[in-house]
C-alpha cells in the first residue's frame, strides 16, 4: 500500500530552493505534522549523501598464476570521497583478492570481486584464463573415409611457449564442400559422397585444416600395425609398420593414411614414423580406405629430479637431462643461446644432477661425473677415474663423494681430496659437510655462516658446527647455512638481514637456531638469501628475501619465519636458486617461481606463485 505524505512536496521544494517563511513548511514541521503515520522505514534520509562504489575495470581477464590491480571509487552525490573499502571474492579458490585490490588468478574460472563500504558495494567480474592461442593441432590431419563413416576432429590448443592450453575456448568447424563431408559444431565429420573436401578448425586467430578423401567400398578387410605398443621418451622416434589384408592374404602396395589422436603427445608422418612430443599416451592409426588399425604410444616425461642454479635450472626425465634459463656460458648443455627448456645435447643418461652458478653436472649409473657450462656447452667427463655416489655444485666448485671421501674441483682443475665426509654442500663463500652425524663448515665466516659461535675470519680447514646437534644433512647459500638433524628438526645460521635464518629476526646468527613459526619443515634448500623446505605432506614453505615474489606467496616483502607457498600442489623435491625456486610435484611436473628475467622459471617471465614449467 502507498501512503501519501502531507507536505512532502513542499518539503522537497524547500530542501531544494530554501524556504524562509516562518509560517511555511519546514522539514521539522512536516515531520511533526506527519506524526505517527510516518514509519522510520518510509522516511527518507535527507541528511545522508547517496553513496555508490564503482570498481574498475568492471570486467577483467588474467592468466592463471598472474596478478592485476582493481581500483575502487567511492562516490557521494556523484563526487569521489576518501572512504576505505573492504575487498572480497565470491570464489577465493579461483580469484583471490588482497586488502589493496590486487587480484590473483589461482584456477581457471570466474569470480565476482566486490569492494564494499558498509552495505554499499561495487563489483567486477574476473576471469582466470590461460595464455592466448598461438596455434592449434588437429587430428586427423588427413583421412580416407568410406561413404557414411564418421570421425571426430580432436583439437589441442598450444600457446606461444609451446605449452598445451588447459582452459576451454570456443572452437568452430567449417567444411569446404558439404556435398562431400559435413561437420557438426562438436567436430563430428561425416562422409557424404565420393570426392575430396577439407574441414577448417578455428580457435581465436589460429586455424588448422584437415583433408578428407571419401571413397567407396575397399577390398581390404583388415589392417595391422607393428609394434602394437611403444614406450618413448620425449624427442625419441619409432618406426611403425602397417600391413593390409584381404581374405587372410596381404595386399601389396596398399596405401595408408597415418594419424595421431593426440598430436600434442606424439606425432606421426606419412610413413608411420612416430615422434614423441611430451608425456602422455597417443593412439596412432593407419587407415586404408575405411579399414584401420591402431597402436599405442606411451611417452614418458615425468621428472625424477630437479636442480636450480644461479639463474638456470635442470631436471631429469628417464635419465635424460633438460635445462632452461640463462645460457651465456653453455650452462644449459647445448650450443644455442635459447633460454627455453630443452634437452642437453648428449646421449648420456644420468641418475643425479647438481647445478651451481655457471655449471651443471650429471652423475651416471656407473658413478662417472660429467659437467657442462663455464664456457663449455658439451657434457665433459670429470677426470681421475673416480666413482662418485653424489654430486654437489656451488658458486665455482663442484664436489663429489666417493666412498667416505669428499673430492672437489673447479672448471680449471682436477678433483682434490677435501676430507672424509659422506655428504656436503657448496656455497659461494663457504662449504659444509657431514661425517657420521657431525657437521663441519669451512671458508669465510663474516656473517657466522660456519656456525662456530663466532663472527669473522676465514677457515681453510673444516670447523665443527657448534650446538652439539646430530645432523643428517646440511645445505648452504651465499652467506647462510641450514641443516636437518637426525630427529628431523631443522635449523639455520649465518647471515639473516632478510630473515633467511627463519628465527623471526633479522639478526645474524653464528650458531644454529631452530626455525620459528610452528611449521614442521624438512628437506631444506637455500638460495642466495632465502630458504625453503617441504612439510611431510609435500607442502612447500619459504622464508627470507621476497622481492620478485621469490617465496611464492603471491606477494612481496621479507618473511622472517616459514610461510606456506601459495599453491595446492604438493611436492617431492625443492631446489632454490639465486632469486627463484623450483620444485617437483608428486606427479613429476616441474614448477618454478620468483625472478624469471633470464628464463630460469621456464614460464616466459617472473611469477610470484608456483607455475608449471612450459614447453616440456
XYZ file of C-alpha atoms in Angstrom, residues 19-587:
569
model
C 12.247 28.385 2.372
C 12.348 31.335 4.798
C 8.600 31.728 5.568
C 8.337 31.205 9.368
C 4.787 30.026 8.961
C 5.628 27.955 5.950
C 6.643 24.385 5.656
C 9.934 23.246 7.128
C 11.367 19.749 7.309
C 10.832 19.820 11.072
C 7.200 20.956 10.759
C 6.434 18.404 8.089
C 7.769 15.540 10.153
C 5.794 16.805 13.140
C 2.610 17.062 11.069
C 3.085 13.555 9.746
C 3.043 12.226 13.278
C 2.825 8.518 13.942
C 1.638 7.775 10.393
C 5.227 8.095 9.166
C 7.284 4.965 9.940
C 11.037 5.155 10.184
C 11.390 2.666 7.313
C 9.460 5.017 4.966
C 11.069 8.291 5.954
C 13.737 9.474 3.503
C 17.208 10.120 4.966
C 17.706 13.590 3.587
C 20.843 14.291 5.595
C 22.974 11.367 4.270
C 24.753 11.524 0.893
C 23.967 8.939 -1.724
C 26.999 6.588 -1.742
C 27.989 4.283 -4.578
C 31.085 2.203 -5.239
C 32.499 1.758 -8.741
C 35.132 -0.908 -9.419
C 37.337 -0.557 -12.487
C 37.816 -2.388 -14.688
C 34.401 -3.988 -14.281
C 35.428 -6.940 -16.455
C 38.935 -8.344 -16.288
C 40.705 -11.385 -17.699
C 44.011 -12.555 -16.207
C 46.161 -15.597 -16.820
C 46.357 -18.253 -14.140
C 49.208 -17.503 -11.732
C 49.247 -13.805 -12.678
C 48.062 -10.720 -10.792
C 46.272 -7.480 -11.637
C 45.014 -4.489 -9.653
C 41.406 -3.334 -9.349
C 40.610 0.259 -8.362
C 37.533 1.214 -6.310
C 35.983 4.715 -6.469
C 33.652 5.703 -3.636
C 31.152 8.349 -4.763
C 28.878 10.530 -2.584
C 26.314 12.580 -4.515
C 28.435 11.939 -7.615
C 31.653 13.218 -6.070
C 34.602 10.975 -5.168
C 35.260 10.761 -1.433
C 38.020 9.118 0.577
C 36.459 6.066 2.187
C 38.132 2.740 2.977
C 36.699 -0.244 1.126
C 36.603 -3.901 2.054
C 37.519 -6.300 -0.751
C 36.113 -9.817 -1.132
C 35.856 -12.549 -3.765
C 32.898 -14.830 -4.436
C 35.332 -17.642 -5.323
C 38.640 -17.147 -3.483
C 39.885 -20.527 -4.704
C 39.640 -19.189 -8.266
C 40.374 -15.492 -7.738
C 41.950 -14.232 -4.522
C 41.855 -10.517 -3.719
C 44.163 -8.747 -1.271
C 43.106 -5.857 1.020
C 44.571 -3.443 -1.557
C 42.570 -4.748 -4.519
C 45.259 -6.942 -6.071
C 43.603 -9.993 -7.646
C 45.488 -13.287 -8.014
C 44.329 -15.908 -10.505
C 44.580 -19.370 -8.903
C 42.417 -21.654 -11.070
C 40.551 -21.451 -14.361
C 37.063 -19.991 -13.985
C 35.441 -16.724 -12.976
C 34.590 -14.901 -9.763
C 32.886 -11.692 -8.707
C 35.201 -9.391 -6.773
C 33.475 -6.813 -4.570
C 34.563 -3.573 -2.926
C 32.232 -2.558 -0.087
C 31.615 0.498 2.088
C 29.179 -0.678 4.694
C 26.243 -2.230 2.843
C 27.060 -0.466 -0.423
C 29.250 -2.407 -2.834
C 30.632 -2.325 -6.341
C 31.547 -5.396 -8.323
C 33.874 -6.579 -11.065
C 33.873 -9.897 -12.887
C 37.321 -11.504 -13.084
C 38.005 -14.431 -15.403
C 41.077 -16.612 -14.990
C 42.233 -17.887 -18.346
C 45.240 -19.389 -19.996
C 47.516 -17.533 -22.423
C 46.403 -16.620 -25.970
C 46.215 -19.426 -28.511
C 49.298 -19.378 -30.723
C 48.460 -22.424 -32.826
C 46.159 -25.417 -32.848
C 46.872 -29.042 -33.618
C 44.124 -31.242 -35.022
C 43.765 -34.933 -35.660
C 43.156 -36.350 -38.101
C 45.034 -34.013 -40.410
C 44.141 -36.291 -43.334
C 41.874 -39.281 -43.676
C 40.361 -41.585 -46.268
C 36.749 -42.321 -45.377
C 34.111 -44.657 -46.757
C 30.722 -43.145 -47.581
C 28.626 -42.985 -44.401
C 31.550 -43.318 -41.994
C 32.325 -40.720 -39.326
C 35.315 -39.415 -37.431
C 35.670 -36.735 -34.725
C 38.274 -33.985 -35.069
C 40.326 -33.705 -31.886
C 41.738 -30.248 -31.138
C 44.759 -29.341 -28.996
C 45.485 -25.672 -28.226
C 49.105 -24.531 -27.946
C 50.384 -21.209 -26.601
C 53.446 -19.211 -27.662
C 55.605 -21.094 -25.136
C 54.722 -24.408 -26.820
C 52.596 -25.477 -23.843
C 49.144 -27.056 -24.039
C 46.337 -24.673 -23.049
C 44.109 -26.256 -20.431
C 41.141 -23.892 -20.143
C 38.220 -24.242 -22.590
C 37.970 -21.962 -25.644
C 35.344 -21.535 -28.361
C 36.046 -23.794 -31.349
C 34.398 -23.612 -34.779
C 34.474 -26.068 -37.702
C 33.651 -25.464 -41.367
C 33.531 -27.839 -44.350
C 34.745 -26.678 -47.757
C 32.150 -28.886 -49.510
C 29.179 -30.189 -47.556
C 28.177 -32.319 -50.518
C 31.279 -34.407 -49.762
C 31.688 -34.119 -45.977
C 29.702 -32.431 -43.245
C 30.887 -31.372 -39.809
C 28.938 -30.599 -36.644
C 29.670 -27.959 -34.019
C 31.318 -30.718 -31.974
C 33.720 -31.635 -34.783
C 31.965 -34.826 -35.935
C 32.801 -35.332 -39.625
C 30.516 -37.476 -41.811
C 31.485 -38.746 -45.271
C 28.560 -37.975 -47.622
C 29.722 -38.755 -51.156
C 32.880 -39.674 -53.044
C 35.376 -36.867 -53.563
C 37.653 -34.573 -51.596
C 36.937 -31.802 -49.095
C 38.653 -30.029 -46.206
C 37.459 -29.078 -42.745
C 38.912 -25.913 -41.204
C 39.125 -25.657 -37.425
C 39.363 -22.164 -35.928
C 40.126 -21.009 -32.375
C 40.676 -17.284 -31.810
C 43.168 -16.204 -34.521
C 44.559 -19.704 -35.111
C 43.336 -22.290 -37.619
C 44.201 -25.748 -38.931
C 42.985 -27.795 -41.875
C 42.065 -31.488 -42.096
C 41.885 -33.108 -45.539
C 39.357 -35.833 -46.301
C 39.009 -38.160 -49.279
C 35.711 -40.033 -49.475
C 35.840 -43.372 -51.304
C 33.544 -46.318 -51.944
C 33.952 -49.806 -50.512
C 37.522 -51.151 -50.486
C 38.626 -54.755 -50.894
C 40.788 -54.601 -47.771
C 39.163 -56.250 -44.759
C 41.915 -55.952 -42.102
C 44.895 -53.728 -41.185
C 47.587 -54.491 -38.620
C 50.283 -52.249 -37.088
C 53.574 -53.373 -35.589
C 54.617 -52.792 -32.860
C 51.254 -52.501 -31.160
C 52.733 -50.661 -28.142
C 55.785 -48.361 -27.934
C 57.439 -46.696 -24.930
C 59.314 -43.478 -25.771
C 60.961 -40.534 -24.065
C 60.179 -37.073 -25.319
C 62.044 -36.418 -28.587
C 62.603 -40.080 -29.395
C 61.217 -41.659 -32.578
C 59.856 -45.065 -33.513
C 59.006 -46.557 -36.901
C 55.597 -48.254 -37.128
C 54.784 -50.711 -39.925
C 51.268 -51.190 -41.299
C 50.107 -54.241 -43.266
C 46.784 -54.630 -45.130
C 44.964 -57.958 -45.635
C 42.099 -59.278 -47.698
C 40.781 -62.775 -47.084
C 43.859 -63.566 -44.985
C 46.338 -62.563 -47.720
C 48.474 -59.441 -47.594
C 47.709 -56.644 -50.033
C 50.938 -55.426 -51.661
C 51.209 -51.720 -52.386
C 48.393 -50.771 -50.009
C 48.332 -47.034 -49.278
C 47.856 -45.929 -45.663
C 46.806 -42.684 -44.083
C 48.563 -42.254 -40.722
C 47.164 -40.189 -37.882
C 47.563 -39.495 -34.159
C 44.626 -38.862 -31.850
C 46.897 -36.789 -29.570
C 49.454 -34.943 -31.652
C 50.443 -32.887 -28.599
C 51.770 -36.167 -27.164
C 53.078 -37.927 -30.295
C 53.032 -37.089 -33.996
C 53.254 -39.430 -36.968
C 54.293 -38.696 -40.544
C 53.071 -40.248 -43.766
C 55.472 -43.185 -43.449
C 54.486 -44.212 -39.916
C 57.474 -42.555 -38.190
C 56.332 -41.524 -34.702
C 57.948 -38.649 -32.773
C 57.352 -38.352 -29.021
C 56.405 -34.799 -28.044
C 55.529 -34.839 -24.353
C 54.292 -37.093 -21.583
C 51.042 -38.961 -22.167
C 49.506 -41.623 -24.344
C 48.521 -41.419 -28.017
C 46.808 -43.816 -30.361
C 48.407 -43.963 -33.799
C 46.148 -45.204 -36.582
C 46.854 -46.452 -40.089
C 43.853 -46.454 -42.427
C 43.432 -47.925 -45.868
C 40.041 -46.869 -47.112
C 37.520 -47.427 -44.354
C 39.643 -50.092 -42.646
C 42.094 -49.027 -39.970
C 44.159 -50.308 -37.053
C 45.637 -48.604 -34.000
C 48.819 -48.756 -31.950
C 49.520 -47.195 -28.549
C 52.478 -44.899 -27.961
C 53.291 -44.041 -24.345
C 55.553 -41.032 -23.846
C 57.332 -40.668 -20.529
C 58.105 -37.186 -19.290
C 57.783 -37.273 -15.525
C 60.774 -35.608 -13.876
C 62.714 -37.625 -11.300
C 64.980 -34.803 -10.123
C 65.308 -31.018 -10.331
C 68.234 -28.693 -9.546
C 68.233 -24.870 -9.561
C 71.449 -22.999 -10.276
C 72.309 -19.302 -10.305
C 69.798 -18.280 -12.994
C 69.098 -21.563 -14.734
C 67.654 -24.934 -13.764
C 67.870 -28.539 -14.922
C 65.897 -31.727 -14.418
C 65.980 -35.416 -15.291
C 63.407 -37.354 -17.295
C 64.158 -41.027 -17.715
C 67.815 -40.176 -17.168
C 67.857 -37.535 -19.917
C 68.826 -34.025 -18.762
C 66.732 -30.965 -19.660
C 67.720 -27.395 -18.784
C 66.271 -23.879 -19.114
C 67.266 -20.303 -18.275
C 70.462 -18.357 -18.852
C 72.830 -19.944 -21.381
C 75.614 -17.418 -21.924
C 78.384 -19.881 -20.963
C 76.800 -23.166 -22.032
C 75.170 -23.975 -18.693
C 72.153 -25.458 -20.486
C 74.376 -28.085 -22.112
C 73.775 -27.064 -25.703
C 75.417 -24.680 -28.131
C 72.429 -22.447 -28.933
C 71.673 -19.424 -26.760
C 67.964 -20.144 -26.277
C 66.660 -19.783 -22.727
C 63.689 -22.072 -23.367
C 63.504 -25.550 -21.825
C 65.351 -28.101 -23.930
C 67.396 -31.284 -23.848
C 71.093 -31.290 -23.015
C 72.933 -32.247 -26.213
C 74.108 -35.713 -25.186
C 73.022 -39.329 -25.367
C 74.247 -39.837 -21.793
C 71.740 -40.846 -19.129
C 72.132 -39.648 -15.547
C 70.951 -40.779 -12.126
C 71.554 -37.427 -10.370
C 72.114 -33.724 -11.103
C 73.787 -30.750 -9.420
C 73.590 -27.099 -10.545
C 75.794 -24.194 -9.461
C 76.493 -20.638 -10.593
C 77.601 -21.343 -14.170
C 77.795 -25.134 -14.347
C 75.666 -28.220 -14.063
C 76.873 -31.770 -13.608
C 75.290 -35.167 -14.071
C 76.163 -38.462 -12.419
C 75.793 -41.679 -14.426
C 74.705 -45.014 -13.001
C 78.362 -46.093 -13.156
C 79.402 -43.172 -10.924
C 81.055 -41.077 -13.657
C 80.605 -37.311 -13.380
C 80.052 -35.125 -16.459
C 79.871 -31.324 -16.259
C 78.870 -28.581 -18.697
C 78.862 -24.784 -18.609
C 81.546 -22.272 -17.543
C 82.384 -21.875 -21.231
C 81.855 -25.484 -22.337
C 78.399 -26.385 -23.636
C 79.163 -30.095 -24.091
C 78.996 -32.501 -21.126
C 82.619 -33.410 -20.357
C 83.885 -36.304 -18.237
C 85.494 -35.297 -14.931
C 88.943 -36.884 -14.894
C 90.650 -39.022 -12.312
C 88.675 -42.237 -12.732
C 86.535 -41.523 -9.674
C 83.343 -43.431 -8.943
C 81.069 -40.929 -7.198
C 77.850 -41.638 -5.345
C 76.698 -37.994 -5.053
C 77.472 -34.564 -6.520
C 77.201 -31.055 -5.020
C 77.640 -27.830 -7.021
C 78.358 -24.342 -5.701
C 79.412 -20.946 -6.972
C 82.647 -22.188 -8.571
C 83.378 -25.561 -7.016
C 81.765 -28.932 -7.599
C 82.261 -31.705 -5.064
C 81.611 -35.412 -5.229
C 81.511 -38.184 -2.637
C 83.495 -41.329 -3.393
C 83.195 -43.895 -0.619
C 83.765 -41.855 2.530
C 85.884 -39.213 0.792
C 84.861 -35.787 -0.498
C 86.604 -34.573 -3.662
C 86.230 -31.043 -5.054
C 87.230 -29.272 -8.277
C 86.666 -26.096 -10.269
C 86.447 -25.679 -14.074
C 90.255 -25.435 -14.406
C 91.335 -28.205 -12.037
C 91.073 -31.918 -11.337
C 89.400 -33.307 -8.208
C 91.397 -32.908 -4.965
C 90.638 -34.544 -1.637
C 88.717 -32.277 0.768
C 88.177 -34.662 3.687
C 86.237 -37.659 4.942
C 82.536 -36.869 4.566
C 79.501 -38.709 3.237
C 77.522 -35.610 2.212
C 78.315 -31.958 1.580
C 77.005 -28.564 0.477
C 78.921 -25.979 -1.531
C 78.157 -22.248 -1.359
C 79.660 -19.053 -2.668
C 81.954 -18.278 0.268
C 81.929 -21.455 2.347
C 81.291 -25.187 2.422
C 79.741 -27.547 4.936
C 79.755 -31.333 5.174
C 78.565 -34.188 7.373
C 80.674 -37.036 8.724
C 78.633 -39.546 10.694
C 76.250 -37.150 12.454
C 78.750 -34.325 12.937
C 78.580 -31.240 10.726
C 81.614 -29.124 9.879
C 81.988 -25.948 7.837
C 84.958 -24.049 6.422
C 85.659 -20.905 4.410
C 84.520 -17.328 5.092
C 82.753 -16.611 8.397
C 81.913 -12.909 8.042
C 78.262 -13.461 8.981
C 78.602 -16.515 11.207
C 77.804 -18.868 8.320
C 80.196 -21.523 9.632
C 78.076 -21.932 12.764
C 81.076 -21.901 15.135
C 79.557 -19.369 17.587
C 81.778 -16.566 16.313
C 81.845 -13.923 13.587
C 84.653 -13.123 11.195
C 87.741 -14.818 9.901
C 88.350 -17.355 7.193
C 88.989 -21.005 7.980
C 90.633 -23.229 5.345
C 90.115 -26.375 7.447
C 86.701 -27.804 8.473
C 85.400 -26.434 11.800
C 82.808 -28.316 13.929
C 79.380 -26.649 13.947
C 78.518 -25.597 17.498
C 75.460 -26.635 19.483
C 76.047 -30.359 19.736
C 73.395 -31.201 17.140
C 73.433 -34.503 15.261
C 72.972 -33.726 11.574
C 71.814 -35.900 8.697
C 72.157 -33.202 6.029
C 73.330 -29.613 5.524
C 72.691 -27.037 2.786
C 74.342 -23.654 2.220
C 73.607 -20.403 0.421
C 75.774 -17.379 -0.169
C 76.264 -16.370 3.473
C 73.959 -18.634 5.487
C 73.544 -22.341 6.164
C 70.791 -24.725 7.244
C 70.680 -28.324 8.351
C 68.369 -31.162 9.329
C 69.065 -33.225 12.431
C 68.706 -36.986 12.677
C 65.500 -36.399 14.686
C 64.007 -34.302 11.865
C 64.482 -30.840 13.364
C 65.506 -28.005 11.031
C 67.985 -25.265 11.942
C 69.671 -22.341 10.184
C 72.522 -19.942 10.953
C 74.618 -17.157 9.422
C 73.559 -14.014 7.534
C 69.989 -13.012 8.397
C 69.433 -9.500 7.056
C 66.388 -10.697 5.091
C 65.142 -13.242 7.630
C 66.664 -16.221 5.793
C 67.611 -17.931 9.085
C 63.891 -18.173 9.863
C 64.031 -17.361 13.580
C 61.707 -14.337 13.364
C 64.509 -11.759 13.407
C 66.942 -10.051 11.047
C 69.927 -10.577 13.345
C 72.898 -12.590 12.033
C 73.261 -15.862 13.922
C 76.673 -17.527 14.494
C 75.187 -20.756 15.885
C 72.305 -22.973 14.652
C 68.795 -21.939 15.710
C 65.536 -23.860 15.295
C 63.066 -22.439 12.791
C 60.280 -20.321 14.290
C 56.650 -20.025 13.293
C 55.402 -23.501 14.163
C 55.765 -25.089 10.713
C 57.412 -28.512 10.640
C 59.695 -28.179 7.620
C 62.312 -30.592 6.289
C 64.089 -31.352 3.010
C 65.685 -27.889 3.173
C 67.173 -25.866 0.328
C 68.706 -22.374 0.374
C 69.338 -19.707 -2.217
C 71.335 -16.515 -2.087
C 69.321 -15.064 0.799
C 66.149 -17.096 1.042
C 65.366 -20.582 2.293
C 62.665 -23.170 1.595
C 61.631 -26.629 2.710
C 58.872 -29.217 2.446
C 56.458 -30.408 5.110
C 55.757 -34.112 5.496
C 52.698 -33.818 3.218
C 54.720 -32.114 0.450
C 53.509 -28.581 1.161
C 56.219 -26.016 0.371
C 57.330 -23.324 2.837
C 59.776 -20.461 2.227
C 61.236 -17.554 4.181
C 63.745 -14.723 3.776
C 64.149 -12.223 0.958
C 60.990 -11.853 -1.103
C 61.446 -9.344 -3.906
C 60.178 -10.566 -7.290
C 57.879 -12.926 -5.389
C 60.659 -15.459 -4.917
C 58.987 -17.016 -1.853
C 55.942 -17.992 -3.916
C 53.435 -16.398 -1.532
C 51.767 -14.243 -4.182
C 53.157 -11.053 -2.629
C 56.454 -9.275 -1.963
C 58.113 -8.318 1.318
C 60.619 -10.133 3.518
C 59.281 -13.053 5.563
C 61.096 -13.874 8.811
C 59.576 -17.304 9.551
C 58.492 -20.177 7.286
C 55.236 -19.411 5.449
C 53.274 -21.625 3.098
C 53.804 -21.213 -0.644
C 50.533 -20.155 -2.310
C 49.564 -23.359 -4.099
C 47.598 -26.543 -3.527
C 50.281 -28.532 -5.395
C 52.293 -30.912 -3.232
C 55.965 -31.533 -3.972
C 58.502 -34.327 -3.627
C 61.623 -32.172 -4.174
C 62.531 -28.492 -3.890
C 65.646 -26.592 -5.018
C 66.460 -22.896 -4.506
C 68.451 -20.835 -6.982
C 69.600 -17.208 -6.906
C 66.284 -15.305 -6.810
C 63.987 -18.187 -7.689
C 62.936 -21.648 -6.572
C 61.877 -24.795 -8.430
C 60.145 -27.932 -7.176
C 58.803 -31.241 -8.473
C 55.163 -32.127 -7.919
C 54.230 -35.576 -6.679
C 53.311 -36.354 -10.309
